[in-house]
Amino acid sequence: MLRPLLTVSALELRTRIRDRTALVIAIVVPVAMATLFGVALGGDDPPLRATVGFVDLDGGEFPAGVRRELTASTELEGVLTLRDLPGREQAQTALDAGDIGAAIVFPAGFSTSVGAGEGGQVGVLTSADTPLAGVVANAVVDRISALVRARTLAVRASLDAGVPASEVKEFVERNGAGGPALTLANDPMAGGKVDLSVYYGAGMAALFAFFVVGASFRSLLIERKQGTLDRMRAGPIHAWVPIAGKAVVGFGLAMVSVCVTWASSVLIFGSSWGDPVAVFTLLLAHVLAATAITMLVASRARTDAQADGVIMVISFVAAFFGGSLVPLYSLPDVLQKLALFTPNAWTTTGLTGLAGSGAGLASVAAPIGVLCAIAVVAFGLSAMGFRKGLLG
Amino acid sequence: MTNTLTCANLSKRYGGAIAVRDVGFTIAPGEAYGLLGPNGAGKTTTISMLVGLLKPDTGTVVVGGTDLAAEPMAAKAKIGYVPQEIALYPDLTGRENLRFFGRLFGLPRKALRGRVEEVLDLVGLADRADAKLDTYSGGMKRRINIGAALLHRPELLILDEPTVGVDPQSRKSILDGVERLVADGMALLYTSHYMEEVERLCHRVAIIDHGAIVAEGTRHELIELVGGVDRIELTLDGDVETALAKLHGVGGVTEAVRTSAGSVRLIAEGGRYLLPAIISTVDGIATVTAVEVVEPDLEATFLHLTGSTLRD
Ligand SMILES: Nc1ncnc2c1ncn2[C@@H]1O[C@H](COP(=O)(O)OP(=O)(O)OP(=O)(O)O)[C@@H](O)[C@H]1O
Ligand SMILES: [Mg+2]
């Protein structure tokens, strides 16, 4: 079982390596494009300066604490400027006018609701023109949300344990479950350095993974036309050997392609993509999804040319709606919803999150899960397709 | 003695059209069996079911005592299948192509090298083994196409029209090679458009038309089916179409088909006695420039049974 598989894989690998164009597409083009975009749009070290609007409709102690923490932070000194604005509309106007880069909005009653263990939601306004400020504002809000969750849990637990409502606040704070103090454990400006080089590097890696793995399924269809597939299938091997043998090589080459793009981004721009284990696992899940999707195309295509065309269209559509080409937040809301169906969106968001937060594998469990789910569904459908068509 | 191949009740339907209907035959070890039929008769479809490329709608295939549906791997290991089209990698050399399929079909590493050389010798390509396949001539490609099916020493060799587009010299070398394999005890299933190949190679022949076997037997048995019927080849000059229509009406002529722009083939009872009638029938429409009366052969049988020529 294994030897035929390795035989098919060895030939496929050899053919792909001999094919200079394929190598260029797998390695040179994504690196070149990521670098080009990074240089043109990202820049190595633009003066990091962000003005973030601060809308305090609550007036309570929570926003005050956040403000205290932000202005006291030494990392943010000279980088982050807070501007008070009276309301959400004014913040939006200022944002549209380019006076501020992003805004954080505390709704009325926020402190009270958090104090009562009911949680609360902080709003963020961002603009496509100032992704940097958006990243900072989001990073701050993420920290607040975490704090609110912890606090909510603590209050609920205390209430359940019989602490009278009037004393809960004091009880919780005395027991150390986060007062309205915001500790910026991770420098939110690290997120600012999710400079566009990482963003475009991730995008190109996500896009080219499709092309690279797609080429192996295309060669499967060429073999069908050439008759060599039937010749293999007439031999004493399992029906799936030719398909699996090619898929393994396509998958491996796509992994090489995304990792080279990643490495080049780190080397050229000196920008970190975050925890290597998490980045690698996320890339692995993306390539798996790309493999499954291109396999699905191959299982239904009539000719290699048709498969080629469809894979090309799917790759670009997924790349566009998935934010591999233009930042997701610059797409209209409807399209951002659409993005959830593309592996690229989950991968790019996950990767920029990792680069921005310095968090580990656990933080990208959701995107990895979704990517694997996409892969499982596509693999299942392509198995059905192959049974009906190629292996019929 | 168990047969090398036993197939029975094979049927395959594509959408509404029946491609193969209730086909069955057996091939003994060392026996060469021919499958003759015009284009679209169902030869390739039948073979595809025999080698496990196509699931039959009905019917069974047993290869060397192993049921193909139940134990596909074991059954396929006994078959060497040569597809109708060249099915090899054009950018690999002949030797690389053979090595790939040998390895894929499970030849032990040590035996592989020697076996590849043997097969290269067998198909007479040892001197061109290291040239890329796309530099080979049509005949050389055909030969290596067959070679790739011989690596694992199959009990049954299946050749689907292996001499299409091959010059006479290459064709002779292919037929000689196949004949040797059969003499050495390999069972053979051979399809062809070329009647003389089948006549030369095959011990038994089945004639397949519209997906069904219409006759089966040794060459002699089949020819006897036609009885005292002769084949007459006429070369005509003039209005061949009208002449053909008239010839249909001549008493004793059972079949009349046009074989080229200026030639007509007739199947007639007591052929040579009909010649005067035939010549006078076309008089004034076309001139008979040549006549050949051929005693019954497989081709005549074929025409008699299917009403069509083989080479179209
Ligand atoms: N994949 C397919 N889908 C639909 N019909 C098919 C398919 N393959 C073959 N057929 C039909 O089945 C019939 C038998 O075809 P087959 O290829 O077996 O003929 P053949 O005897 O090998 O002809 P040839 O001498 O031209 O190779 C034909 O009518 C053909 O059109
Ligand atoms: Mg055929």
XYZ file of C-alpha atoms and ligand atoms in Angstrom:
736
model
C 0.000 0.000 0.000
C 2.747 2.413 0.977
C 5.173 1.615 -1.814
C 2.800 2.417 -4.698
C 1.888 5.642 -2.902
C 5.533 6.611 -2.545
C 6.146 5.693 -6.178
C 3.381 8.011 -7.350
C 4.555 10.757 -4.990
C 8.165 10.427 -6.072
C 7.247 10.838 -9.726
C 4.971 13.770 -8.974
C 7.648 15.460 -6.887
C 10.226 14.919 -9.562
C 7.944 16.301 -12.261
C 7.113 19.337 -10.168
C 10.723 20.062 -9.334
C 11.737 19.714 -12.956
C 9.021 22.171 -13.902
C 10.697 25.551 -13.438
C 7.481 27.524 -13.840
C 5.860 25.589 -11.036
C 8.818 26.267 -8.772
C 8.678 29.952 -9.545
C 4.976 30.027 -8.744
C 5.501 28.086 -5.536
C 8.379 30.103 -4.164
C 9.534 33.141 -6.056
C 6.240 34.818 -6.865
C 4.660 34.764 -3.385
C 7.872 36.007 -1.803
C 8.307 38.688 -4.433
C 4.713 39.857 -4.172
C 4.677 39.842 -0.393
C 7.919 41.831 -0.394
C 6.689 44.249 -3.003
C 3.426 44.911 -1.199
C 5.259 45.144 2.096
C 7.733 47.697 0.791
C 5.203 49.715 -1.154
C 2.399 49.760 1.369
C 3.749 48.591 4.674
C 7.069 50.220 5.123
C 9.531 49.076 7.627
C 9.189 51.582 10.387
C 6.710 54.289 9.698
C 6.513 56.718 12.606
C 3.942 54.922 14.678
C 1.475 57.487 15.807
C -2.146 56.901 16.452
C -4.879 59.154 17.666
C -7.714 57.202 19.192
C -11.049 58.814 20.027
C -12.370 58.154 23.525
C -16.134 58.317 23.977
C -17.180 57.926 27.576
C -20.982 57.746 27.753
C -20.663 55.798 30.986
C -18.829 58.251 33.194
C -18.095 55.482 35.640
C -14.962 54.136 37.116
C -14.249 51.584 34.368
C -13.545 54.062 31.545
C -11.617 56.204 33.977
C -9.413 53.274 34.852
C -8.788 52.462 31.213
C -7.847 56.062 30.488
C -5.531 56.150 33.484
C -3.790 52.996 32.322
C -3.438 54.094 28.713
C -1.984 57.491 29.520
C 0.328 56.064 32.181
C 1.755 53.378 29.895
C 5.322 54.153 29.022
C 5.237 52.024 25.891
C 2.481 54.149 24.492
C 4.034 57.457 25.337
C 4.385 59.674 22.339
C 2.656 57.048 20.235
C -0.925 56.986 21.356
C -2.934 60.147 21.775
C -6.405 59.959 23.277
C -8.976 62.496 22.171
C -12.208 62.850 24.122
C -15.349 63.028 22.082
C -18.887 63.506 23.355
C -20.660 60.787 21.396
C -20.553 58.028 18.860
C -21.669 60.233 15.956
C -19.012 62.804 16.676
C -16.444 60.024 16.810
C -17.599 58.729 13.466
C -17.421 62.225 11.970
C -13.907 62.721 13.344
C -12.929 59.325 12.025
C -14.315 60.076 8.569
C -12.536 63.386 8.552
C -9.296 61.657 9.430
C -8.892 63.538 12.736
C -8.703 60.315 14.636
C -7.588 56.872 13.485
C -10.024 54.847 15.539
C -12.357 55.278 18.481
C -13.342 53.377 21.591
C -16.903 53.837 22.838
C -18.035 53.025 26.386
C -21.834 52.811 26.399
C -23.897 54.364 29.174
C -24.202 52.184 32.244
C -21.165 50.121 31.352
C -19.473 50.268 34.767
C -22.694 49.493 36.609
C -23.510 46.555 34.406
C -20.035 45.115 34.722
C -20.134 45.679 38.472
C -23.381 43.772 38.679
C -21.873 40.848 36.864
C -23.903 41.410 33.727
C -20.942 42.069 31.462
C -20.768 44.787 28.858
C -19.606 45.543 25.403
C -17.182 48.254 24.368
C -17.581 49.600 20.869
C -14.754 50.199 18.411
C -14.767 52.375 15.335
C -12.042 51.815 12.792
C -11.199 53.123 9.373
C -9.586 51.519 6.390
C -7.274 54.485 6.042
C -5.652 53.998 9.406
C -5.268 50.303 10.045
C -2.620 50.984 12.631
C -4.896 52.922 14.968
C -7.512 50.253 14.386
C -5.139 47.590 15.576
C -4.281 49.569 18.692
C -7.930 50.277 19.517
C -8.852 46.644 18.977
C -5.993 45.457 21.112
C -7.139 47.743 23.936
C -10.715 46.606 23.608
C -9.659 42.956 23.567
C -7.953 43.485 26.899
C -11.015 45.246 28.264
C -13.254 42.414 27.125
C -11.072 39.863 28.825
C -11.187 41.912 31.968
C -14.946 42.272 31.778
C -15.385 38.555 31.341
C -13.219 37.777 34.337
C -15.022 40.334 36.381
C -18.433 39.097 35.330
C -17.546 35.581 36.303
C -16.235 36.668 39.673
C -19.362 38.678 40.454
C -21.649 35.835 39.405
C -19.693 33.388 41.495
C -19.856 35.661 44.505
C -23.594 36.175 44.127
C -24.098 32.447 43.802
C -22.016 31.974 46.920
C -24.425 34.197 48.823
C -22.510 37.446 49.055
C -25.138 40.229 49.293
C -25.430 42.323 46.152
C -24.468 45.481 47.958
C -21.202 44.011 49.065
C -20.239 42.116 45.934
C -18.184 44.870 44.397
C -16.004 45.318 47.393
C -15.821 41.582 47.965
C -14.692 40.865 44.408
C -12.099 43.596 44.357
C -10.743 42.599 47.719
C -10.311 39.087 46.360
C -8.345 40.367 43.479
C -10.553 39.747 40.490
C -9.602 42.754 38.495
C -10.843 46.124 39.555
C -11.325 48.615 36.806
C -7.588 48.538 36.263
C -6.416 47.750 32.790
C -3.090 46.017 32.655
C -1.608 46.051 29.235
C 0.307 42.838 29.691
C 1.300 42.860 26.058
C 2.356 46.011 24.382
C -0.574 46.848 22.154
C 1.826 48.601 19.849
C 3.224 45.211 19.023
C -0.036 45.026 17.135
C 0.900 48.241 15.415
C 3.858 46.417 14.007
C 1.497 43.920 12.416
C 2.719 46.174 9.813
C 1.438 45.492 6.421
C 4.438 43.315 5.622
C 2.999 40.590 7.812
C -0.447 41.262 6.514
C 0.541 40.902 2.882
C 2.937 38.085 3.601
C 0.076 36.165 5.188
C -2.211 37.070 2.297
C 0.205 35.911 -0.367
C 0.984 32.716 1.507
C -2.744 32.007 1.765
C -3.340 32.765 -1.921
C -0.439 30.849 -3.396
C -1.105 27.762 -1.316
C -4.093 27.190 -3.623
C -2.054 27.470 -6.804
C 0.710 25.245 -5.564
C -1.490 22.412 -4.356
C -3.838 22.929 -7.298
C -1.028 22.128 -9.728
C -0.803 18.592 -8.382
C -4.487 17.931 -8.935
C -4.180 19.428 -12.364
C -1.467 16.900 -13.117
C -3.851 14.183 -11.944
C -6.292 15.279 -14.639
C -3.497 15.439 -17.192
C -2.742 11.838 -16.329
C -6.350 10.968 -16.904
C -6.172 12.487 -20.384
C -2.793 10.884 -21.003
C -4.167 7.457 -20.063
C -1.517 6.848 -17.429
C -4.131 7.147 -14.702
C -6.126 4.276 -16.169
C -2.958 2.296 -16.573
C -2.199 2.794 -12.871
C -5.749 1.945 -11.905
C -5.671 -1.247 -13.941
C -2.694 -2.328 -11.870
C -2.835 -4.038 -8.496
C -3.034 -0.847 -6.445
C -5.730 0.738 -4.363
C -7.986 3.094 -6.297
C -6.985 6.039 -4.115
C -3.237 5.656 -4.543
C -2.862 7.990 -7.549
C -4.991 10.675 -5.932
C -3.403 10.418 -2.511
C 0.094 10.230 -3.973
C -0.411 13.531 -5.754
C -2.271 15.169 -2.885
C 0.601 14.464 -0.513
C 3.093 16.160 -2.816
C 0.803 19.120 -3.518
C 0.255 19.522 0.202
C 3.966 19.306 0.965
C 4.947 21.796 -1.717
C 2.249 24.206 -0.586
C 3.611 23.940 2.955
C 7.067 24.750 1.634
C 5.630 27.697 -0.272
C 3.815 29.216 2.721
C 6.764 28.629 5.040
C 9.195 30.249 2.625
C 6.886 33.235 2.325
C 6.734 33.403 6.110
C 10.505 33.091 6.499
C 11.189 35.679 3.820
C 8.862 38.139 5.508
C 10.677 37.647 8.795
C 14.103 37.967 7.174
C 13.347 40.885 4.888
C 11.195 42.996 7.181
C 12.385 41.722 10.516
C 8.756 41.472 11.504
C 7.675 38.613 13.707
C 4.580 36.622 12.789
C 4.196 35.594 16.412
C 4.425 32.242 18.129
C 6.043 29.903 15.551
C 4.132 26.818 16.650
C 0.831 28.622 16.348
C 1.774 30.168 12.993
C 2.904 26.816 11.626
C -0.211 25.019 12.800
C -2.454 27.686 11.345
C -0.610 27.525 8.011
C -0.902 23.747 8.104
C -4.651 23.992 8.575
C -4.891 26.515 5.748
C -2.950 24.332 3.334
C -5.123 21.382 4.348
C -8.243 23.382 3.502
C -6.695 24.554 0.215
C -5.801 20.949 -0.622
C -9.339 19.798 0.040
C -10.906 22.608 -1.969
C -8.684 22.132 -5.018
C -9.226 18.382 -4.749
C -12.952 19.012 -4.814
C -12.525 21.010 -8.015
C -10.432 18.247 -9.576
C -12.988 15.630 -8.612
C -15.685 17.413 -10.584
C -13.695 18.860 -13.467
C -13.823 17.359 -16.916
C -10.448 18.531 -18.144
C -7.250 19.829 -16.642
C -7.809 23.172 -18.349
C -11.225 23.455 -16.741
C -9.818 22.563 -13.334
C -7.058 25.099 -13.836
C -9.515 27.860 -14.625
C -11.838 27.030 -11.758
C -8.981 26.801 -9.264
C -7.701 30.157 -10.484
C -11.100 31.791 -10.022
C -11.693 30.195 -6.623
C -8.225 31.180 -5.423
C -8.669 34.805 -6.357
C -12.237 35.062 -5.111
C -11.230 33.467 -1.805
C -8.180 35.710 -1.648
C -10.178 38.841 -2.332
C -13.066 38.138 0.012
C -10.728 36.558 2.509
C -8.637 39.679 2.819
C -5.504 38.274 1.227
C -5.353 41.105 -1.279
C -7.083 44.013 0.416
C -7.524 44.327 4.160
C -10.755 42.771 5.364
C -11.909 45.830 7.287
C -11.959 47.823 4.072
C -14.680 45.582 2.664
C -18.369 46.384 3.189
C -20.062 44.510 6.023
C -21.912 42.118 3.742
C -18.689 41.058 2.117
C -17.033 40.689 5.478
C -19.742 38.151 6.293
C -18.968 36.393 3.032
C -15.353 36.281 4.087
C -16.267 33.782 6.789
C -16.693 31.158 4.084
C -13.145 31.534 2.804
C -10.192 29.806 4.411
C -8.152 32.900 3.600
C -10.150 35.099 5.979
C -9.653 32.724 8.892
C -5.992 32.320 8.101
C -5.214 35.984 7.566
C -7.171 37.080 10.614
C -5.569 34.353 12.681
C -2.080 35.230 11.502
C -2.418 38.964 12.042
C -3.898 38.201 15.447
C -0.898 36.055 16.327
C 1.535 38.693 15.135
C -0.312 41.397 17.012
C -0.910 39.720 20.322
C 2.017 37.403 20.824
C -0.542 34.843 21.957
C -0.063 31.108 21.453
C -1.717 28.178 19.773
C -4.818 28.326 21.945
C -5.666 31.788 20.638
C -6.067 30.462 17.089
C -7.995 27.341 18.012
C -11.138 28.769 16.444
C -9.652 29.575 13.013
C -7.835 26.242 12.973
C -11.073 24.476 13.841
C -12.952 26.247 11.069
C -10.197 25.513 8.532
C -10.240 21.844 9.472
C -14.010 21.785 9.186
C -13.789 23.322 5.703
C -11.198 20.683 4.819
C -13.333 17.817 6.105
C -16.401 18.957 4.178
C -14.442 19.513 0.957
C -12.608 16.187 1.294
C -15.932 14.424 1.803
C -17.494 16.043 -1.245
C -14.458 15.329 -3.382
C -14.439 11.680 -2.313
C -18.015 11.487 -3.557
C -17.017 13.283 -6.745
C -14.117 10.947 -7.419
C -16.279 7.880 -6.819
C -18.766 9.087 -9.392
C -16.295 10.467 -11.918
C -12.633 9.655 -12.005
C -12.937 6.331 -10.220
C -16.388 5.460 -11.655
C -7.536 -26.884 -15.905
C -8.877 -23.532 -14.756
C -9.299 -20.869 -17.367
C -7.094 -17.830 -17.194
C -10.105 -15.642 -17.857
C -13.758 -16.356 -17.387
C -16.248 -13.576 -17.847
C -19.990 -13.932 -18.023
C -23.081 -11.785 -18.507
C -21.130 -8.551 -18.721
C -23.347 -5.562 -19.440
C -22.703 -1.851 -19.343
C -25.083 0.969 -20.023
C -24.126 4.625 -20.560
C -27.192 6.672 -19.761
C -29.827 5.215 -22.072
C -27.424 3.558 -24.520
C -26.284 0.004 -24.002
C -22.562 -0.222 -24.766
C -22.107 -3.876 -23.854
C -24.848 -6.478 -23.578
C -24.470 -9.866 -21.961
C -20.924 -10.554 -23.088
C -19.159 -13.676 -21.851
C -16.236 -15.855 -22.913
C -13.329 -17.832 -21.544
C -9.630 -17.913 -22.354
C -7.456 -20.893 -21.461
C -3.800 -20.588 -20.463
C -1.654 -20.162 -23.542
C -4.686 -19.410 -25.678
C -4.989 -16.346 -27.901
C -8.500 -14.989 -28.098
C -9.553 -12.310 -30.554
C -12.302 -9.776 -30.133
C -13.313 -8.362 -33.481
C -15.735 -5.569 -33.959
C -16.269 -2.306 -35.789
C -15.837 1.104 -34.157
C -18.109 1.537 -31.180
C -18.886 -2.178 -30.978
C -17.999 -2.239 -27.280
C -14.505 -3.745 -27.340
C -12.847 -1.126 -25.168
C -15.833 -1.040 -22.816
C -15.623 -4.813 -22.403
C -11.899 -4.650 -21.734
C -12.361 -1.822 -19.240
C -14.649 -4.080 -17.248
C -12.175 -6.950 -17.445
C -9.322 -4.884 -16.031
C -11.371 -3.251 -13.302
C -11.498 0.252 -14.754
C -15.236 0.140 -15.175
C -17.779 -1.436 -12.858
C -20.051 -3.695 -14.891
C -23.787 -3.223 -14.416
C -24.116 -6.995 -14.429
C -21.793 -9.927 -14.816
C -18.671 -11.438 -13.336
C -15.002 -11.542 -14.170
C -12.704 -14.247 -12.843
C -8.985 -14.055 -13.587
C -6.923 -17.146 -12.895
C -9.484 -18.339 -10.400
C -9.686 -14.993 -8.598
C -12.906 -13.005 -8.683
C -12.198 -9.448 -9.807
C -15.006 -7.872 -7.793
C -14.146 -9.735 -4.600
C -10.356 -9.500 -4.738
C -9.494 -6.740 -7.176
C -5.810 -6.477 -6.216
C -5.068 -10.164 -6.586
C -7.014 -10.418 -9.836
C -5.440 -7.306 -11.365
C -1.958 -8.544 -10.490
C -2.491 -11.337 -13.019
C -3.416 -9.018 -15.878
C -1.177 -7.013 -18.164
C -3.309 -4.322 -19.733
C -2.241 -2.378 -22.813
C -4.599 0.545 -23.375
C -5.773 1.499 -26.835
C -3.974 4.844 -26.671
C -0.325 5.244 -25.689
C -0.517 5.638 -21.916
C 2.963 6.624 -20.816
C 4.806 9.725 -19.630
C 6.125 11.675 -22.621
C 8.860 13.484 -20.662
C 10.296 10.339 -19.141
C 12.618 7.996 -20.986
C 11.483 4.545 -22.011
C 13.431 3.002 -19.171
C 12.037 5.453 -16.617
C 8.508 4.714 -17.767
C 9.050 0.985 -17.338
C 10.727 1.433 -13.981
C 7.828 3.547 -12.723
C 5.138 1.045 -13.650
C 7.248 -1.867 -12.455
C 7.685 -0.284 -9.060
C 4.043 0.766 -8.907
C 2.930 -2.787 -9.639
C 5.013 -4.138 -6.823
C 8.089 -5.636 -8.462
C 10.706 -6.172 -5.786
C 13.455 -3.579 -5.956
C 16.169 -6.087 -6.795
C 14.250 -7.832 -9.538
C 13.081 -4.571 -11.098
C 16.316 -3.533 -12.808
C 16.859 -6.878 -14.484
C 13.236 -7.179 -15.514
C 13.228 -3.719 -17.101
C 16.242 -4.706 -19.224
C 14.544 -7.953 -20.203
C 11.407 -6.160 -21.313
C 13.416 -3.549 -23.207
C 15.099 -6.379 -25.089
C 11.792 -8.087 -25.661
C 10.274 -5.027 -27.329
C 13.524 -4.279 -29.118
C 14.128 -0.870 -27.581
C 17.235 -1.476 -25.513
C 19.251 0.958 -27.646
C 16.690 3.767 -27.302
C 15.863 3.150 -23.669
C 17.389 6.403 -22.433
C 15.707 8.713 -24.904
C 12.609 10.595 -23.868
C 9.392 9.028 -24.996
C 8.279 12.018 -27.021
C 11.276 11.477 -29.301
C 10.078 7.944 -30.134
C 8.340 7.056 -33.372
C 4.725 5.892 -33.275
C 5.789 2.269 -33.585
C 8.371 2.546 -30.819
C 5.796 4.103 -28.529
C 3.425 1.239 -29.285
C 6.118 -1.260 -28.414
C 7.035 0.346 -25.103
C 3.300 0.701 -24.389
C 3.088 -3.080 -24.574
C 6.314 -3.523 -22.643
C 4.918 -1.618 -19.675
C 2.222 -4.279 -19.328
C 4.681 -7.177 -19.321
C 6.879 -6.162 -16.377
C 5.011 -8.123 -13.744
C 4.797 -11.272 -15.906
C 1.019 -11.348 -16.187
C -0.882 -14.562 -16.820
C -3.221 -12.725 -19.147
C -2.190 -10.034 -21.607
C -4.921 -7.746 -22.867
C -4.151 -5.750 -25.985
C -6.628 -3.158 -27.187
C -5.810 -2.451 -30.846
C -2.054 -2.362 -30.323
C -1.053 -1.790 -33.933
C -3.059 1.296 -34.824
C -0.943 3.789 -36.737
C 2.104 1.567 -36.972
C 4.246 0.940 -40.050
C 4.333 -2.649 -41.406
C 7.795 -3.343 -40.027
C 6.911 -2.283 -36.478
C 3.651 -4.145 -36.768
C 5.443 -7.308 -37.701
C 7.806 -6.984 -34.788
C 4.875 -6.428 -32.409
C 2.998 -9.448 -33.732
C 6.116 -11.620 -33.592
C 6.682 -10.574 -29.989
C 3.109 -11.250 -28.986
C 3.177 -14.603 -30.748
C 6.270 -15.582 -28.753
C 4.597 -14.618 -25.488
C 1.605 -16.777 -26.338
C 3.879 -19.647 -27.339
C 5.520 -19.316 -23.922
C 2.146 -19.887 -22.292
C 0.644 -16.464 -21.748
C -3.079 -16.113 -22.365
C -3.967 -13.296 -24.754
C -7.014 -11.183 -25.392
C -6.520 -9.267 -28.601
C -8.728 -6.715 -30.295
C -8.025 -5.255 -33.648
C -9.475 -3.761 -36.748
C -6.982 -5.739 -38.756
C -8.515 -9.031 -39.690
C -5.239 -10.559 -40.818
C -3.683 -9.946 -37.378
C -6.497 -11.746 -35.657
C -6.415 -14.546 -38.212
C -2.722 -14.976 -37.667
C -2.600 -14.702 -33.886
C -5.822 -15.956 -32.430
C -6.940 -19.504 -31.807
C -10.482 -18.431 -31.160
C -12.356 -15.315 -32.179
C -15.530 -13.581 -31.029
C -17.287 -11.142 -33.288
C -18.840 -8.321 -31.360
C -21.304 -5.861 -32.793
C -23.543 -3.288 -31.104
C -22.299 -4.453 -27.721
C -23.120 -8.126 -28.146
C -21.169 -11.164 -29.293
C -22.801 -12.341 -32.502
C -20.565 -15.320 -33.196
C -17.716 -17.145 -31.560
C -15.448 -20.010 -32.510
C -12.197 -21.019 -34.125
C -11.306 -19.366 -37.362
C -12.563 -22.378 -39.311
C -15.825 -22.564 -37.420
C -16.521 -18.937 -38.141
C -15.689 -19.181 -41.792
C -17.992 -22.174 -42.112
C -20.809 -19.998 -40.816
C -20.646 -18.152 -44.084
C -20.900 -21.366 -46.038
C -20.202 -21.153 -49.744
C -20.048 -17.432 -49.756
C -17.268 -15.569 -51.535
C -15.967 -12.084 -51.257
C -15.657 -10.100 -54.472
C -13.559 -6.949 -54.638
C -14.477 -4.722 -57.567
C -12.600 -1.673 -58.740
C -14.906 0.625 -60.615
C -14.542 3.711 -62.730
C -17.630 5.873 -63.133
C -20.764 6.412 -61.043
C -19.853 4.091 -58.206
C -22.826 5.047 -56.030
C -25.426 4.128 -58.621
C -23.517 0.985 -59.513
C -23.527 -0.017 -55.868
C -27.285 0.424 -55.655
C -27.775 -1.742 -58.726
C -25.410 -4.423 -57.435
C -27.578 -4.895 -54.340
C -30.244 -6.183 -56.667
C -28.160 -8.878 -58.336
C -29.419 -12.340 -57.412
C -26.967 -14.134 -55.091
C -25.342 -10.953 -53.791
C -26.033 -10.784 -50.047
C -23.969 -7.756 -49.131
C -22.550 -4.825 -51.045
C -20.498 -2.060 -49.484
C -18.285 0.650 -50.812
C -14.738 0.353 -49.477
C -13.199 3.443 -51.069
C -13.957 6.059 -53.702
C -13.562 3.581 -56.540
C -13.982 0.186 -54.989
C -16.832 -2.016 -53.856
C -16.902 -5.231 -51.856
C -19.577 -7.834 -52.468
C -20.480 -10.947 -50.576
C -22.090 -13.396 -52.910
C -23.019 -17.045 -53.079
C -21.028 -18.804 -55.752
C -19.052 -15.666 -56.421
C -17.196 -16.528 -59.582
C -20.339 -17.686 -61.412
C -21.964 -14.324 -60.768
C -19.242 -12.289 -62.396
C -20.902 -11.984 -65.834
C -24.142 -10.807 -64.214
C -22.255 -8.333 -62.063
C -20.331 -6.840 -64.958
C -23.404 -6.480 -67.117
C -25.332 -4.867 -64.256
C -22.910 -1.975 -63.963
C -22.478 -1.694 -67.717
C -23.061 1.865 -68.837
C -22.827 3.185 -65.256
C -19.247 2.287 -64.479
C -16.404 0.310 -65.951
C -14.978 -2.599 -64.039
C -11.220 -2.100 -64.098
C -10.284 -4.920 -61.738
C -11.940 -7.913 -60.111
C -10.774 -10.142 -57.334
C -12.705 -13.081 -55.992
C -11.620 -14.151 -52.536
C -12.489 -17.480 -50.997
C -14.229 -17.145 -47.617
C -12.160 -15.726 -44.782
C -12.789 -14.131 -41.455
C -13.372 -10.788 -43.049
C -16.133 -12.213 -45.178
C -17.654 -13.790 -42.123
C -17.454 -10.528 -40.351
C -19.165 -8.663 -43.144
C -21.754 -11.379 -43.390
C -22.560 -11.241 -39.691
C -22.419 -7.527 -39.023
C -23.175 -6.018 -42.388
C -20.256 -3.632 -42.107
C -16.580 -3.492 -42.920
C -14.019 -3.471 -40.174
C -11.859 -0.636 -41.363
C -13.980 2.447 -41.516
N -17.703 7.195 -21.343
C -18.700 6.943 -22.202
N -19.862 7.597 -22.111
C -20.866 7.346 -22.965
N -20.807 6.450 -23.942
C -19.666 5.762 -24.094
C -18.552 5.967 -23.240
N -17.555 5.142 -23.628
C -18.033 4.455 -24.673
N -19.288 4.813 -24.952
C -20.134 4.248 -26.026
O -20.153 2.862 -25.881
C -20.079 2.218 -27.129
C -18.907 1.257 -27.163
O -17.677 1.991 -27.142
P -16.253 1.289 -27.119
O -15.253 2.354 -26.894
O -16.299 0.172 -26.169
O -16.127 0.750 -28.598
P -14.890 0.050 -29.314
O -15.404 -1.233 -29.816
O -13.726 0.025 -28.432
O -14.633 1.028 -30.529
P -13.254 1.461 -31.242
O -12.944 0.358 -32.195
O -13.604 2.707 -31.945
O -12.219 1.640 -30.194
C -19.964 3.327 -28.163
O -21.239 3.518 -28.721
C -19.552 4.510 -27.406
O -20.084 5.676 -27.967
Mg -11.820 0.813 -28.501
